[in-house]
Amino acid sequence: MIIDTVCRLCSSCCPIEAEVEDNRLVGARRKSFLDPDKRLTCAKLAAASEIVYSPRRLTVPLVKCEDGSGFREAGWDEALDLVAARFHRHRQESGPQSVAWLRGMAADWGTPWDYPNRLMNAFGSPNTIGNGSICFVARDFAHSYTYGSMAYPEAKNARCIVVWGKNDGDTALGAAEGIHWAKEHGATLIVIDPVETPLARKADIWLRIKPGHDGLLAMAMINEIIKANLYDAEFVEKYTIGFDALKKAAAQFPADKVAETLWLSAGQIREVARIYATTKPAAIVDGNGLDMHREVFDTTRAVAMLRALTGNLDRPGGDVLPQPIPLRNIQLHERLDDTILPITHQYPLFNTFSETWGNQVQGCVVDAILDESPYPLKMVVVQSGNPLVTMADSRHTRAAFDKLETLVVIDMFMTETARLADVILPAASCFEKTQLNRASIRNNPIILQNAVIPTVGDSWPDWKIVFELGRRLGFAADFPWQTAEEAIDHQLEPAGVTVAVLRQSGKTGLRIEEPRYEKYRDTPFRTPSGKVEFFSCRLAQAGLPGVPFEDGWGDNPISFADQSGEYPVLGISGSRDIRFTNSQFRTIPALLKEGAQCLVDIHPEDAARQGFAEGERVGIETPKGVVEMTVRLSTVVSPGIIRLGWGWGDHDPRANLNILTSDDNRSRVTGTSTSRRLMCRLCKISP
Ligand SMILES: Nc1nc2c(c(=O)[nH]1)N[C@H]1C(S)=C(S)[C@@H](COP(=O)(O)OP(=O)(O)OC[C@H]3O[C@@H](n4cnc5c(=O)[nH]c(N)nc54)[C@H](O)[C@@H]3O)O[C@H]1N2
Ligand SMILES: Nc1nc2c(c(=O)[nH]1)N[C@H]1C(S)=C(S)[C@@H](COP(=O)(O)OP(=O)(O)OC[C@H]3O[C@@H](n4cnc5c(=O)[nH]c(N)nc54)[C@H](O)[C@@H]3O)O[C@H]1N2
Ligand code: SF4
Ligand SMILES: [Mo]
């Protein structure tokens, strides 16, 4: 039997066809506008049944033995009662705010993000925390403060595509297919990336930018476009505010002056600015290469402004503003006692820019545990995340989690984080649960993620774990739903749609509104002025730059740059491999076949000079610690730069990249620290 659903083995949320026989998942295929033989294939999806039926899956709740000798199996009643008892105990002893719920990326940010928020708000703790400060939410914030919501590139229909810090061929296959298609049909492809990615090789122009300097490039492009009168004057006049302030800020960054800093030539900057501004329509595909830098907010605001300046915003083949699904907000914010500040209280604009994102500065969890500031955290529930590997500065993170009185982990597998838990609750995989993912509520059409097989062992879907825990905490009235469908129907009521209707909506999902472009002609932008805000009064009033980089480029710190005498190599964190998602899936034999070691890409000239050979194990060191990775000689990086493999810390704790990173110097606006680039040194490892 073939069942339509959505793959959630990574955040790309590809629509797929799942093949099910006798209630078992036997195969799965991505859907695509391309003919089957032209489609990109995903190694993770191909291994879906191995992932789902892995002997390493957690299939029963586990409770830490009192003598510390490991875990013992428990029933759900016992495990959930224990968790509920801890919630009550910590509330009684230290107030409800001493309990936090930390969310990773894997259970999705759509309706599954609303459920723990609802639970925690009912319980009285404002501390439901996501990982958005390092993932894309800081970028969403920048888009939203510029033109009201996060635009998405319609690359397939663009004549010019700027891929900026994104590597879709390994991270988002549907998006990659759109880019390839447009390129094959004559679109100009510009790639801005310090690494020679497969897309960079295909590009008409590749800007090998100095890591972390994208904001400077965006401002220089804005300056060129304004100076050469290549902007869309009618759009700017009618639909934007703050043009003069932007012009003034950008004038600080003429191409001739900044080219050297960017590791580019002034000619390259001018050419890219001219091509982007004059080839219509043009789309900018921005990615995680712009996140995880302290300057992410101003950088991605400047990039967002390029879209508006050139009139590419909300035009077909440009960057389109979403048509979100009307959804009931079930988070129960109104229940919170607003005299209790969240632990992320230093980031008030980030906490509140959206109605549903809430708190996203993960690092505050570590601070609150270790520094007991603004108050101590005693208990954390980690759901669908592996912070001991994925948060910056792993040693610091571990010290915090060690100090907790209670740690509960909801996961499918035993992870570095789960090993520290008092209680582990086994979660069902994405093929075993029904949910509405962020991708499908942000914009039409709605595509349902369907449970296509029964849950494996005695694992439970995340929604059921949260709802049942809610009932045990005394909130039965707030969690009346016995099925995922009932809860989703409740949220979808304003859209006039039900899960049953969605299930009949066939292969392409359900559109509740036809696509519309240039919506700003009749609907104001969702900003305070109703216009695109090159200058933001909200930011200025908060004492922040009203225009990106209005006070100059600043010191733009790279982690450990002050010690670059001792740490002379520039490390770029995080090549993502199509086989894995962050720290996941390295227990799956089929996925390890093509290599089971964490690789570091080193330019052959650097390797020769320092005496490192292909395949050799090398030490990489920063003031935070040392890791070991395997050398791959590669010219995808320039001399002086190395690219570190991402996500291996669970498989091989010695290769945990975040042992090297720092979370000490955060953005005032989004709490993001520069964990994507760092100064380091290489060292020989004695055999
Ligand atoms: N240095 C460095 N640090 C990074 C990054 C980087 O590139 N470099 N990337 C950053 C980014 S963008 C992100 S998003 C974060 C990711 O950080 P995390 O969200 O912590 O990442 P994952 O390793 O994907 O962890 C997901 C966990 O959820 C479990 N899981 C999978 N599916 C489900 C499910 O349906 N329910 C439940 N309950 N659990 C499930 C998996 O087994 C896994 O243990 O890491 C960030 N950290
Ligand atoms: N296979 C796989 N797919 C995934 C994931 C995974 O771990 N594995 N993770 C999922 C998640 S949580 C996320 S957030 C997305 C992320 O997916 P993407 O948005 O594609 O992000 P990355 O692959 O981290 O980095 C994209 C590109 O940015 C470049 N880059 C690095 N530093 C800089 C810089 O300073 N400037 C510029 N311009 N470019 C830079 C890198 O070289 C890389 O080519 O992928 C999702 N999909
Ligand atoms: S890229 Fe692969 S793992 Fe990610 S959603 Fe698509 S099919 Fe699933
Ligand atoms: Mo992410």
CSV table of N, CA and C in Angstrom, one decimal, residues 63 137 166 430 466 623 645:
chain,number,residue,atom,x,y,z
A,63,VAL,N,14.2,4.1,33.5
A,63,VAL,CA,14.4,4.9,34.7
A,63,VAL,C,15.7,4.6,35.3
A,137,VAL,N,15.8,30.6,13.2
A,137,VAL,CA,14.8,31.5,13.7
A,137,VAL,C,15.3,33.0,13.8
A,166,LYS,N,24.0,28.4,1.7
A,166,LYS,CA,23.0,27.2,1.7
A,166,LYS,C,23.6,26.1,0.9
A,430,CYS,N,9.0,9.6,12.8
A,430,CYS,CA,8.1,10.4,12.0
A,430,CYS,C,7.1,9.6,11.2
A,466,VAL,N,3.2,14.3,25.5
A,466,VAL,CA,2.9,15.6,26.1
A,466,VAL,C,1.5,15.7,26.7
A,623,PRO,N,41.0,27.0,22.5
A,623,PRO,CA,41.1,27.1,24.0
A,623,PRO,C,40.0,26.3,24.8
A,645,GLY,N,33.9,18.3,10.2
A,645,GLY,CA,32.7,17.5,10.0
A,645,GLY,C,31.8,17.7,11.2
